[in-house]
Coordinates of C-alpha atoms in Angstrom, one line a residue:
Chain A
M130 CA -21.1 -96.7 23.6
P131 CA -21.9 -93.1 24.6
A132 CA -23.5 -90.8 22.0
P133 CA -20.9 -88.9 20.0
R134 CA -20.3 -85.3 21.2
I135 CA -20.2 -82.6 18.6
A136 CA -18.8 -79.1 19.1
I137 CA -19.6 -76.2 16.8
V138 CA -16.9 -73.5 16.8
G139 CA -18.0 -70.3 15.2
C140 CA -21.7 -69.6 15.2
G141 CA -22.4 -67.5 12.2
A142 CA -24.7 -68.7 9.5
I143 CA -23.0 -72.0 8.7
G144 CA -22.4 -73.0 12.3
L145 CA -25.9 -72.1 13.5
Y146 CA -27.6 -73.9 10.6
Y147 CA -25.6 -77.2 10.5
G148 CA -25.1 -77.3 14.2
G149 CA -28.8 -76.5 14.8
R150 CA -29.9 -79.3 12.3
L151 CA -27.8 -81.8 14.2
A152 CA -29.1 -80.7 17.6
H153 CA -32.7 -80.7 16.3
G154 CA -32.0 -84.2 15.0
G155 CA -31.2 -85.3 18.6
N156 CA -27.5 -85.2 18.7
E157 CA -25.4 -83.9 21.5
V158 CA -24.2 -80.7 20.1
H159 CA -22.2 -77.9 22.0
F160 CA -21.9 -74.3 20.6
L161 CA -18.9 -72.3 21.3
L162 CA -20.0 -68.7 21.0
R163 CA -18.6 -65.3 21.6
S164 CA -20.6 -62.3 20.9
D165 CA -24.0 -64.2 20.7
F166 CA -23.5 -66.3 23.7
E167 CA -26.0 -64.7 26.1
H168 CA -28.6 -64.4 23.3
V169 CA -28.3 -68.0 22.1
R170 CA -28.3 -69.4 25.6
A171 CA -31.5 -67.5 26.5
H172 CA -33.3 -67.9 23.1
G173 CA -31.9 -70.9 21.3
I174 CA -31.6 -71.1 17.6
R175 CA -34.2 -70.4 14.9
A176 CA -33.8 -71.1 11.2
K177 CA -36.1 -70.3 8.3
S178 CA -35.3 -73.0 5.7
I179 CA -36.5 -74.0 2.3
H180 CA -36.4 -77.6 3.7
G181 CA -38.7 -76.6 6.5
G182 CA -37.8 -74.2 9.3
F183 CA -36.9 -75.4 12.8
S184 CA -35.9 -74.2 16.2
V185 CA -33.7 -75.5 19.0
S186 CA -34.2 -74.3 22.6
P187 CA -32.5 -74.6 24.9
V188 CA -29.1 -75.2 23.3
N189 CA -25.8 -76.2 24.9
A190 CA -24.3 -72.7 24.6
H191 CA -20.8 -72.2 25.9
D192 CA -18.5 -69.2 26.1
S193 CA -15.3 -71.2 26.6
G194 CA -14.0 -74.5 25.3
S195 CA -13.1 -75.8 28.7
S196 CA -16.8 -76.0 29.7
I197 CA -17.4 -78.1 26.6
G198 CA -14.5 -80.6 27.1
A199 CA -13.5 -83.3 24.8
C200 CA -15.5 -84.0 21.7
D201 CA -15.7 -86.7 18.9
Y202 CA -16.4 -84.1 16.2
I203 CA -15.7 -80.5 15.9
L204 CA -17.1 -78.4 13.1
V205 CA -15.1 -75.3 12.5
A206 CA -17.3 -72.4 11.1
L207 CA -15.2 -69.4 11.9
K208 CA -14.0 -67.1 9.2
A209 CA -10.6 -68.1 8.1
I210 CA -9.5 -64.6 9.2
A211 CA -9.8 -66.0 12.8
N212 CA -7.4 -69.0 12.2
P213 CA -4.6 -67.6 14.4
A214 CA -6.9 -68.0 17.4
L215 CA -8.1 -71.5 16.4
P216 CA -5.5 -73.8 18.0
A217 CA -6.1 -72.4 21.5
L218 CA -9.8 -72.5 21.0
L219 CA -9.7 -76.1 19.9
A220 CA -7.3 -77.4 22.5
P221 CA -9.8 -78.1 25.3
L222 CA -12.0 -79.9 22.8
L223 CA -9.5 -82.4 21.5
K224 CA -9.1 -86.0 22.5
E225 CA -7.0 -88.6 20.7
D226 CA -9.5 -89.5 17.9
T227 CA -11.4 -86.2 17.5
L228 CA -12.1 -85.3 14.0
V229 CA -12.0 -81.6 13.2
V230 CA -14.0 -80.8 10.1
T231 CA -13.4 -77.3 8.8
L232 CA -16.3 -75.7 7.0
Q233 CA -14.3 -72.6 6.2
N234 CA -14.1 -71.2 2.8
G235 CA -11.0 -71.2 0.5
L236 CA -7.7 -72.8 0.5
G237 CA -5.3 -73.4 3.3
N238 CA -7.5 -74.2 6.2
E239 CA -6.8 -78.0 6.5
E240 CA -3.1 -77.4 6.2
F241 CA -3.3 -74.8 8.9
L242 CA -5.1 -77.2 11.2
A243 CA -2.9 -80.2 10.2
E244 CA 0.1 -78.2 11.2
H245 CA -1.1 -77.3 14.6
L246 CA -3.2 -80.5 15.5
G247 CA -1.7 -83.2 13.4
P248 CA -3.2 -84.2 10.0
E249 CA -4.9 -87.3 11.4
H250 CA -7.3 -84.9 13.1
V251 CA -8.2 -83.0 10.0
A252 CA -11.2 -83.1 7.6
G253 CA -13.0 -80.5 5.6
G254 CA -16.4 -79.8 4.5
L255 CA -17.8 -77.7 1.5
C256 CA -21.1 -76.2 2.1
F257 CA -22.9 -75.6 -1.2
V258 CA -25.7 -73.6 0.4
C259 CA -27.1 -70.1 0.7
I260 CA -27.5 -69.1 4.4
N261 CA -27.5 -65.7 6.0
R262 CA -27.4 -65.1 9.7
T263 CA -30.1 -62.4 10.1
A264 CA -29.9 -61.9 13.8
P265 CA -28.0 -63.6 16.8
G266 CA -29.1 -67.2 16.7
V267 CA -31.3 -66.7 13.7
V268 CA -30.6 -67.9 10.2
D269 CA -32.3 -67.8 6.8
H270 CA -31.6 -70.8 4.6
S271 CA -32.7 -69.8 1.1
A272 CA -31.2 -72.3 -1.4
S273 CA -29.3 -75.6 -1.9
G274 CA -27.8 -77.2 1.3
L275 CA -25.4 -79.9 0.3
I276 CA -22.5 -80.4 2.5
S277 CA -19.6 -82.4 0.9
M278 CA -16.9 -83.8 3.4
G279 CA -13.7 -85.3 3.0
E280 CA -10.6 -86.2 5.0
F281 CA -7.3 -84.3 4.6
G282 CA -4.9 -86.1 2.2
R283 CA -6.7 -89.5 2.5
P284 CA -10.0 -91.2 1.7
A285 CA -12.9 -90.7 3.8
G286 CA -12.8 -93.1 6.9
S287 CA -15.2 -94.6 9.4
R288 CA -15.3 -91.5 11.7
L289 CA -16.3 -89.2 8.8
R290 CA -18.9 -91.8 7.4
A291 CA -20.5 -91.9 10.9
L292 CA -20.7 -88.1 10.9
E293 CA -22.3 -88.2 7.4
A294 CA -24.9 -90.7 8.7
M295 CA -25.7 -88.4 11.7
M296 CA -26.1 -85.4 9.3
R297 CA -28.4 -87.3 7.0
D298 CA -30.5 -88.5 9.9
S299 CA -30.7 -84.9 10.9
G300 CA -32.0 -83.8 7.6
I301 CA -28.8 -82.4 6.1
E302 CA -28.2 -83.3 2.5
C303 CA -24.6 -84.8 2.8
R304 CA -22.0 -86.8 0.9
T305 CA -18.4 -87.8 1.5
T306 CA -15.6 -87.5 -1.1
N307 CA -12.3 -89.1 -1.3
D308 CA -10.8 -86.0 -3.0
L309 CA -11.4 -83.2 -0.7
A310 CA -8.8 -80.9 -2.5
S311 CA -10.7 -81.1 -5.8
E312 CA -14.0 -80.4 -4.0
R313 CA -12.5 -77.2 -2.5
W314 CA -11.5 -76.1 -5.9
R315 CA -15.0 -77.0 -7.1
K316 CA -16.5 -74.7 -4.5
L317 CA -14.2 -71.9 -5.6
V318 CA -15.6 -72.0 -9.0
W319 CA -18.7 -70.3 -7.5
N320 CA -17.1 -68.3 -4.6
I321 CA -14.3 -66.6 -6.6
P322 CA -16.6 -64.9 -9.2
F323 CA -19.7 -64.3 -7.1
N324 CA -18.2 -63.4 -3.7
G325 CA -15.5 -61.4 -5.5
L326 CA -17.5 -59.4 -8.1
S327 CA -20.3 -58.7 -5.6
I328 CA -17.7 -56.6 -3.8
A329 CA -15.6 -55.3 -6.7
A330 CA -18.6 -54.2 -8.7
G331 CA -19.9 -52.1 -6.0
G332 CA -21.7 -54.2 -3.5
I333 CA -24.3 -56.0 -5.7
D334 CA -26.0 -59.3 -5.1
V335 CA -26.0 -62.3 -7.4
R336 CA -29.2 -61.2 -9.3
A337 CA -27.5 -57.9 -10.2
I338 CA -24.4 -59.6 -11.3
L339 CA -26.2 -61.8 -13.6
A340 CA -28.6 -59.1 -14.8
E341 CA -26.0 -57.8 -17.2
A342 CA -24.6 -59.7 -20.1
G343 CA -21.1 -58.3 -19.8
M344 CA -21.1 -59.2 -16.1
E345 CA -22.2 -62.7 -16.6
A346 CA -19.4 -63.1 -19.4
L347 CA -17.0 -62.1 -16.7
V348 CA -18.4 -64.6 -14.2
R349 CA -18.0 -67.3 -16.8
A350 CA -14.5 -66.2 -17.8
L351 CA -13.4 -66.2 -14.1
M352 CA -14.9 -69.6 -13.6
A353 CA -12.9 -70.9 -16.5
E354 CA -9.8 -69.5 -14.9
V355 CA -10.5 -71.2 -11.7
I356 CA -11.0 -74.5 -13.6
A357 CA -7.7 -73.8 -15.3
G358 CA -6.1 -73.1 -12.0
A359 CA -7.4 -76.3 -10.5
A360 CA -6.1 -78.3 -13.5
A361 CA -2.7 -76.7 -13.0
V362 CA -2.5 -78.1 -9.5
G363 CA -3.9 -81.5 -10.5
H364 CA -7.6 -81.2 -10.0
C365 CA -9.7 -81.9 -13.1
L366 CA -13.0 -80.2 -13.1
P367 CA -15.4 -80.3 -16.0
E368 CA -15.9 -77.2 -18.1
S369 CA -19.6 -78.0 -17.9
L370 CA -19.4 -76.7 -14.3
I371 CA -19.6 -73.3 -15.7
E372 CA -23.0 -73.5 -17.2
Q373 CA -24.2 -75.5 -14.3
Q374 CA -23.0 -73.0 -11.7
V375 CA -24.5 -70.1 -13.5
E376 CA -27.8 -71.8 -13.8
V377 CA -27.8 -72.9 -10.1
T378 CA -27.3 -69.2 -9.2
R379 CA -30.3 -67.7 -11.2
P380 CA -32.9 -68.9 -8.7
M381 CA -31.0 -67.6 -5.7
R382 CA -32.3 -64.1 -6.8
A383 CA -31.0 -61.3 -4.6
Y384 CA -28.7 -63.5 -2.5
K385 CA -25.8 -61.7 -1.1
P386 CA -22.6 -63.8 -0.8
S387 CA -21.1 -64.0 2.8
S388 CA -18.1 -62.0 1.7
L389 CA -20.3 -59.2 0.6
I390 CA -22.2 -59.2 3.9
D391 CA -18.8 -59.1 5.8
Y392 CA -17.7 -56.3 3.5
L393 CA -20.7 -54.2 3.9
A394 CA -20.7 -54.6 7.6
G395 CA -17.1 -53.5 7.8
K396 CA -15.8 -56.9 8.9
P397 CA -12.7 -58.6 7.6
V398 CA -13.2 -60.5 4.2
E399 CA -11.3 -63.9 3.7
V400 CA -9.4 -62.4 0.7
E401 CA -6.3 -64.7 1.2
A402 CA -8.3 -67.9 1.6
I403 CA -10.6 -67.4 -1.2
W404 CA -8.6 -65.5 -3.8
G405 CA -5.0 -65.1 -2.6
E406 CA -4.1 -68.8 -1.9
P407 CA -5.8 -70.1 -5.1
V408 CA -3.9 -67.5 -7.2
R409 CA -0.6 -68.3 -5.5
R410 CA -0.9 -72.0 -5.9
A411 CA -2.2 -72.0 -9.4
T412 CA 0.3 -69.5 -10.7
A413 CA 3.2 -71.2 -9.1
A414 CA 2.0 -74.3 -11.0
G415 CA 2.3 -72.3 -14.3
A416 CA -1.4 -71.2 -14.8
N417 CA -2.1 -67.8 -16.4
L418 CA -5.0 -66.3 -14.5
P419 CA -5.2 -62.6 -15.4
R420 CA -8.7 -61.9 -14.3
L421 CA -8.4 -63.8 -11.1
E422 CA -5.1 -62.1 -10.2
M423 CA -6.8 -58.8 -11.0
L424 CA -9.8 -59.5 -8.9
Y425 CA -7.5 -60.6 -6.0
Q426 CA -5.5 -57.3 -6.3
L427 CA -8.7 -55.1 -6.3
L428 CA -10.2 -57.0 -3.3
R429 CA -7.0 -56.6 -1.4
S430 CA -7.0 -52.9 -2.1
L431 CA -10.8 -52.5 -1.3
T432 CA -10.6 -54.5 1.9
T433 CA -7.3 -53.1 3.5
R434 CA -8.1 -49.4 3.2
P435 CA -9.9 -47.6 6.1
Chain B
M153 CA -5.7 -9.5 -40.8
P154 CA -7.7 -9.6 -37.6
A155 CA -6.4 -11.6 -34.6
P156 CA -7.8 -15.2 -34.5
R157 CA -10.8 -15.7 -32.2
I158 CA -10.6 -18.7 -30.0
A159 CA -13.5 -20.3 -28.1
I160 CA -13.2 -22.5 -25.1
V161 CA -16.1 -24.8 -24.7
G162 CA -16.2 -26.5 -21.4
C163 CA -14.6 -24.8 -18.4
G164 CA -13.4 -27.6 -16.2
A165 CA -9.8 -28.0 -15.4
I166 CA -8.5 -28.3 -18.9
G167 CA -10.5 -25.6 -20.5
L168 CA -9.7 -23.1 -17.8
Y169 CA -6.0 -23.9 -17.8
Y170 CA -5.3 -23.9 -21.6
G171 CA -7.7 -21.2 -22.4
G172 CA -6.4 -19.2 -19.4
R173 CA -2.9 -19.5 -20.7
L174 CA -3.9 -18.4 -24.1
A175 CA -5.9 -15.4 -22.8
H176 CA -2.9 -14.5 -20.5
G177 CA -0.7 -14.6 -23.5
G178 CA -2.7 -11.9 -25.2
N179 CA -5.0 -13.9 -27.4
E180 CA -8.7 -13.2 -28.0
V181 CA -10.2 -16.1 -26.0
H182 CA -13.9 -16.5 -25.3
F183 CA -15.1 -18.9 -22.6
L184 CA -18.5 -20.7 -22.9
L185 CA -19.6 -21.5 -19.4
R186 CA -22.6 -22.9 -17.7
S187 CA -22.6 -23.3 -14.0
D188 CA -19.5 -21.2 -13.3
F189 CA -20.6 -18.3 -15.7
E190 CA -21.4 -15.7 -13.1
H191 CA -18.4 -16.5 -10.9
V192 CA -15.9 -16.5 -13.8
R193 CA -17.3 -13.3 -15.2
A194 CA -17.0 -11.6 -11.9
H195 CA -13.7 -13.1 -10.7
G196 CA -11.9 -14.4 -13.7
I197 CA -9.5 -17.3 -13.8
R198 CA -6.8 -18.2 -11.4
A199 CA -4.2 -20.8 -11.8
K200 CA -1.6 -22.4 -9.5
S201 CA 1.1 -24.0 -11.8
I202 CA 4.3 -25.5 -11.6
H203 CA 5.3 -23.4 -14.5
G204 CA 4.4 -20.3 -12.6
G205 CA 0.9 -19.2 -11.5
F206 CA -1.2 -16.7 -13.5
S207 CA -4.6 -15.0 -13.3
V208 CA -6.8 -13.6 -16.1
S209 CA -9.4 -10.9 -15.1
P210 CA -11.6 -9.8 -16.7
V211 CA -12.2 -12.8 -19.0
N212 CA -14.6 -12.9 -22.0
A213 CA -17.2 -15.1 -20.2
H214 CA -20.3 -16.2 -22.1
D215 CA -23.3 -18.2 -21.2
S216 CA -24.3 -18.8 -24.8
G217 CA -22.5 -19.5 -28.0
S218 CA -24.5 -16.8 -29.9
S219 CA -22.9 -14.0 -27.8
I220 CA -19.4 -15.3 -28.8
G221 CA -20.1 -15.7 -32.6
A222 CA -17.8 -17.2 -35.2
C223 CA -14.4 -18.3 -34.1
D224 CA -11.2 -19.5 -35.8
Y225 CA -10.5 -22.2 -33.2
I226 CA -12.7 -24.0 -30.8
L227 CA -11.1 -26.0 -28.1
V228 CA -13.6 -28.5 -26.7
A229 CA -13.0 -29.5 -23.1
L230 CA -16.4 -30.8 -22.1
K231 CA -16.6 -34.4 -20.8
A232 CA -17.3 -36.9 -23.6
I233 CA -20.5 -37.7 -21.7
A234 CA -21.9 -34.3 -22.9
N235 CA -21.3 -35.0 -26.6
P236 CA -24.9 -35.2 -27.5
A237 CA -25.4 -31.5 -26.6
L238 CA -22.1 -30.4 -28.5
P239 CA -23.4 -29.9 -32.1
A240 CA -26.0 -27.4 -30.9
L241 CA -23.4 -25.7 -28.6
L242 CA -20.9 -25.4 -31.5
A243 CA -23.2 -24.2 -34.2
P244 CA -23.1 -20.5 -33.5
L245 CA -19.3 -20.6 -33.3
L246 CA -18.6 -22.1 -36.6
K247 CA -17.5 -20.5 -39.8
E248 CA -16.2 -22.2 -43.0
D249 CA -12.6 -22.6 -41.9
T250 CA -13.1 -23.0 -38.1
L251 CA -10.8 -25.7 -36.6
V252 CA -12.5 -27.6 -33.8
V253 CA -9.9 -29.2 -31.5
T254 CA -11.3 -31.7 -29.1
L255 CA -9.2 -32.1 -25.9
Q256 CA -11.5 -34.7 -24.6
N257 CA -10.3 -38.1 -23.4
G258 CA -10.8 -41.5 -24.9
L259 CA -11.7 -42.6 -28.4
G260 CA -14.6 -41.6 -30.6
N261 CA -14.8 -37.8 -30.0
E262 CA -13.2 -36.8 -33.4
E263 CA -15.5 -39.2 -35.2
F264 CA -18.6 -37.8 -33.4
L265 CA -17.5 -34.2 -34.4
A266 CA -16.6 -35.3 -37.9
E267 CA -20.1 -36.8 -38.4
H268 CA -21.9 -33.6 -37.2
L269 CA -19.5 -30.9 -38.4
G270 CA -17.6 -32.5 -41.3
P271 CA -14.2 -33.9 -41.0
E272 CA -12.4 -30.8 -42.4
H273 CA -13.3 -28.9 -39.2
V274 CA -12.0 -31.6 -36.8
A275 CA -8.7 -31.9 -35.0
G276 CA -7.8 -33.2 -31.5
G277 CA -5.4 -32.6 -28.7
L278 CA -4.0 -34.9 -26.0
C279 CA -3.2 -33.1 -22.7
F280 CA -0.5 -34.9 -21.0
V281 CA -0.9 -33.0 -17.8
C282 CA -2.2 -33.1 -14.2
I283 CA -4.7 -30.3 -13.6
N284 CA -7.6 -30.3 -11.1
R285 CA -10.2 -27.6 -10.9
T286 CA -10.4 -26.7 -7.2
A287 CA -13.1 -24.1 -7.3
P288 CA -15.1 -22.2 -10.0
G289 CA -12.5 -20.5 -12.2
V290 CA -9.6 -21.9 -10.1
V291 CA -7.2 -24.6 -11.2
D292 CA -4.2 -26.3 -9.9
H293 CA -1.7 -27.5 -12.4
S294 CA 0.6 -29.9 -10.6
A295 CA 2.6 -31.8 -13.2
S296 CA 3.6 -32.1 -16.9
G297 CA 1.6 -29.9 -19.2
L298 CA 2.4 -31.0 -22.8
I299 CA -0.5 -30.8 -25.3
S300 CA -0.1 -32.8 -28.5
M301 CA -2.3 -31.9 -31.3
G302 CA -3.2 -33.4 -34.7
E303 CA -5.8 -33.1 -37.4
F304 CA -8.5 -35.8 -37.9
G305 CA -7.3 -38.4 -40.6
R306 CA -4.8 -36.1 -42.2
P307 CA -1.4 -34.4 -41.4
A308 CA -1.3 -31.2 -39.3
G309 CA -2.0 -28.3 -41.6
S310 CA -1.3 -24.5 -41.4
R311 CA -4.3 -23.8 -39.2
L312 CA -3.1 -26.2 -36.6
R313 CA 0.4 -25.0 -36.8
A314 CA -0.7 -21.4 -36.2
L315 CA -2.5 -22.6 -33.1
E316 CA 0.5 -24.5 -32.1
A317 CA 2.5 -21.2 -32.3
M318 CA 0.0 -19.2 -30.3
M319 CA 0.1 -21.8 -27.6
R320 CA 3.8 -21.9 -27.4
D321 CA 3.9 -18.0 -27.3
S322 CA 1.5 -18.3 -24.4
G323 CA 3.8 -20.6 -22.4
I324 CA 2.0 -23.9 -23.3
E325 CA 4.4 -26.8 -24.1
C326 CA 3.0 -27.9 -27.4
R327 CA 3.6 -30.1 -30.3
T328 CA 1.8 -31.3 -33.4
T329 CA 1.5 -34.9 -34.7
N330 CA 0.6 -36.3 -38.1
D331 CA -0.8 -39.3 -36.3
L332 CA -3.4 -38.2 -33.9
A333 CA -5.0 -41.7 -33.7
S334 CA -1.7 -43.2 -32.3
E335 CA -1.4 -40.3 -30.0
R336 CA -4.8 -41.0 -28.6
W337 CA -3.8 -44.6 -27.8
R338 CA -0.6 -43.4 -26.3
K339 CA -2.5 -41.2 -23.8
L340 CA -4.8 -44.3 -23.0
V341 CA -1.7 -46.2 -21.9
W342 CA -1.9 -43.9 -18.8
N343 CA -5.6 -43.2 -18.5
I344 CA -6.8 -46.7 -18.8
P345 CA -4.9 -48.1 -15.8
F346 CA -4.7 -45.0 -13.5
N347 CA -8.1 -43.5 -14.1
G348 CA -9.7 -46.9 -14.0
L349 CA -7.9 -48.5 -11.0
S350 CA -8.3 -45.3 -8.9
I351 CA -12.1 -46.0 -9.1
A352 CA -12.2 -49.8 -9.1
A353 CA -9.7 -50.1 -6.2
G354 CA -11.8 -48.0 -3.9
G355 CA -11.2 -44.4 -4.7
I356 CA -7.4 -44.1 -4.4
D357 CA -4.8 -41.7 -5.8
V358 CA -2.0 -42.5 -8.0
R359 CA 0.5 -42.7 -5.1
A360 CA -1.7 -45.3 -3.3
I361 CA -2.0 -47.3 -6.5
L362 CA 1.8 -47.4 -7.0
A363 CA 2.4 -48.0 -3.3
E364 CA 1.6 -51.6 -3.6
A365 CA 3.6 -54.0 -5.7
G366 CA 0.7 -56.1 -6.8
M367 CA -1.2 -53.0 -7.8
E368 CA 1.8 -51.7 -9.8
A369 CA 2.1 -54.9 -11.6
L370 CA -1.5 -54.7 -12.5
V371 CA -1.0 -51.2 -13.8
R372 CA 1.9 -52.5 -16.0
A373 CA -0.2 -55.4 -17.1
L374 CA -3.0 -53.1 -18.2
M375 CA -0.6 -50.9 -20.0
A376 CA 0.7 -53.9 -21.9
E377 CA -2.9 -54.7 -22.9
V378 CA -3.5 -51.2 -24.2
I379 CA -0.3 -51.3 -26.2
A380 CA -1.5 -54.7 -27.6
G381 CA -4.9 -53.2 -28.4
A382 CA -3.3 -50.3 -30.1
A383 CA -1.1 -52.7 -32.2
A384 CA -4.3 -54.6 -33.2
V385 CA -5.8 -51.5 -34.7
G386 CA -2.6 -50.6 -36.4
H387 CA -0.8 -48.2 -34.0
C388 CA 2.7 -49.2 -32.9
L389 CA 3.6 -48.0 -29.4
P390 CA 6.8 -49.0 -27.8
E391 CA 6.8 -51.4 -24.9
S392 CA 9.2 -48.9 -23.2
L393 CA 6.2 -46.7 -22.7
I394 CA 5.2 -48.8 -19.7
E395 CA 8.3 -48.1 -17.7
Q396 CA 8.3 -44.5 -18.8
Q397 CA 4.7 -43.9 -17.9
V398 CA 5.0 -45.5 -14.5
E399 CA 8.1 -43.4 -13.7
V400 CA 6.4 -40.2 -14.9
T401 CA 3.6 -41.0 -12.4
R402 CA 5.6 -41.4 -9.2
P403 CA 6.4 -37.7 -8.8
M404 CA 2.6 -36.9 -9.2
R405 CA 2.3 -38.0 -5.6
A406 CA -1.3 -37.9 -4.4
Y407 CA -2.8 -36.8 -7.7
K408 CA -6.4 -37.9 -8.3
P409 CA -7.2 -38.7 -11.9
S410 CA -10.1 -36.7 -13.3
S411 CA -12.3 -39.8 -13.6
L412 CA -11.9 -40.4 -9.9
I413 CA -12.8 -36.8 -9.0
D414 CA -16.0 -37.0 -11.2
Y415 CA -16.8 -40.5 -9.6
L416 CA -16.3 -39.2 -6.0
A417 CA -18.4 -36.2 -6.8
G418 CA -21.2 -38.3 -8.2
K419 CA -20.8 -37.1 -11.7
P420 CA -20.9 -39.2 -14.9
V421 CA -17.6 -40.9 -15.7
E422 CA -16.5 -41.2 -19.3
V423 CA -16.6 -45.0 -19.2
E424 CA -17.4 -45.6 -22.9
A425 CA -14.8 -43.1 -24.3
I426 CA -12.0 -44.2 -22.1
W427 CA -12.6 -47.9 -21.6
G428 CA -15.6 -49.1 -23.8
E429 CA -14.5 -47.8 -27.1
P430 CA -10.9 -49.0 -26.9
V431 CA -12.1 -52.4 -25.8
R432 CA -14.6 -52.7 -28.6
R433 CA -12.2 -51.5 -31.3
A434 CA -9.2 -53.7 -30.2
T435 CA -11.2 -56.9 -29.5
A436 CA -13.0 -56.4 -32.9
A437 CA -9.5 -56.4 -34.4
G438 CA -8.7 -59.6 -32.6
A439 CA -6.9 -58.5 -29.5
N440 CA -7.2 -60.5 -26.3
L441 CA -7.6 -58.0 -23.4
P442 CA -8.9 -59.8 -20.3
R443 CA -7.9 -57.2 -17.7
L444 CA -9.0 -54.3 -19.8
E445 CA -12.4 -55.9 -20.5
M446 CA -12.7 -56.7 -16.9
L447 CA -12.0 -53.2 -15.9
Y448 CA -14.5 -51.9 -18.3
Q449 CA -17.2 -54.2 -16.9
L450 CA -16.4 -53.3 -13.3
L451 CA -16.4 -49.5 -14.1
R452 CA -19.7 -49.8 -15.9
S453 CA -21.2 -51.5 -13.0
L454 CA -19.6 -49.1 -10.4
T455 CA -20.8 -46.1 -12.4
T456 CA -24.3 -47.1 -13.5
R457 CA -25.7 -48.0 -10.0
P458 CA -27.4 -45.4 -7.7

């Protein structure tokens, strides 16, 4: 049996880090790049990491899917903003049993892929991790690292468990879940307040957010609303998550959430995936989420103006 | 009986406009200026106004209170931010029966003056008006104009009614109220959402705020919270105020609220008077104001960072 072929689509912080770990672990990993193609082909990938830095060179760098060909696994690490381009990007990489694992943030990504590729191809992963891409091919992994993966609308199967084993063997903290949808909401408990307030409060990092009591209270109130929203659509998350997520954030110090980095760089922010879709789903199910709706409105306004 | 002497303390948009109207109407008005003193002394006051433009030259321009001396009326039009300096500024202007009318925004200004001058000297006025200061001594009055005045903790008395008459004779739309505290909350129904969102949504004018349905819904939700907050502290404002205040705003077109102008100019914003004090008073009385509290937190954060 030939070794599994893995494609990484999207080589920002998440794609470089997890793809780099898998390649460093001896797996056959192909990176589909765009702007950083020449640089990564020439210089490979370098990672600073709290779990020990590593570098990969040469890497299998590609600027088109057709030069990669069919893969067993595709990890999607593009911003959700780029989804309309995704079906065409993925087409040359697909075979009958390819598993596409979207590592994107927010809600709606599995549904989008299922619609275009068929649900049997679709899985998702939540990256509970602090990683920033600091230069082309270079990442800085500063906290956490767990990736939690599940299949779309069904329990984790053998393909996903095999990927989990490869990840673990490559030094990635990894688990599978039979309830991917709940796990997505669990991640939103952090992303919604911290990514959102980092922008809405004027471009501040997580340390600055937690430095002020009123702001920390707002973080907690937003987390409670996300938990209430999750409950409205059938996902029961414990209230204790609030305290735990605040405490896990303190050691991150001056970490800038990815949405803030995009915003400050003038790049599109995943407003609909992270804030819009959760608001729509939860309010349609009867939840009352005044702060979350307000944050969504402000972020829409802040990110759609010139 | 000598003509009443009126002092205008603070010569931004509000002070120049109302003081200018009173002077233009033939009253003895003295302007206490700081940065614009030389300019206004040399060039007077010019106003563009939907009620007909006017100019006043020469004006009684002063750079210290002692050159003005005791007055019958003092209109305070400084930002609330400057309150700590106010007692010393007012001291040379006071006599036994001086009425000090604060035209400042937000809550807490009458209380501050009462504490320092004695409550019998204190009245307040709410300016329901769109005025921008476009240059030293120059204002642009673009909508509305009503000033609603009341005395602090008591019905309007003869001194205030005499001022009302002078204002009317000078072409100022004016009324007195026996419930100044309710009137302050009524003004907040507009100031809290529009001044606040114009900053928090990224520096946008009232037309841009109302251009988006989700943003208009947020304006209305904030207005409902202000009305609920007012009710909690004993002031009954009608729900119909929401519709009326939104409709009165549409013709203002690209008007920038004064707080936004201050913010964009890097000047201090009256965050505590307009948002902080209403939040504190209403929540202490048991009101639940999630959006208003969140707006206050965001504005604090946006205005206290370099």
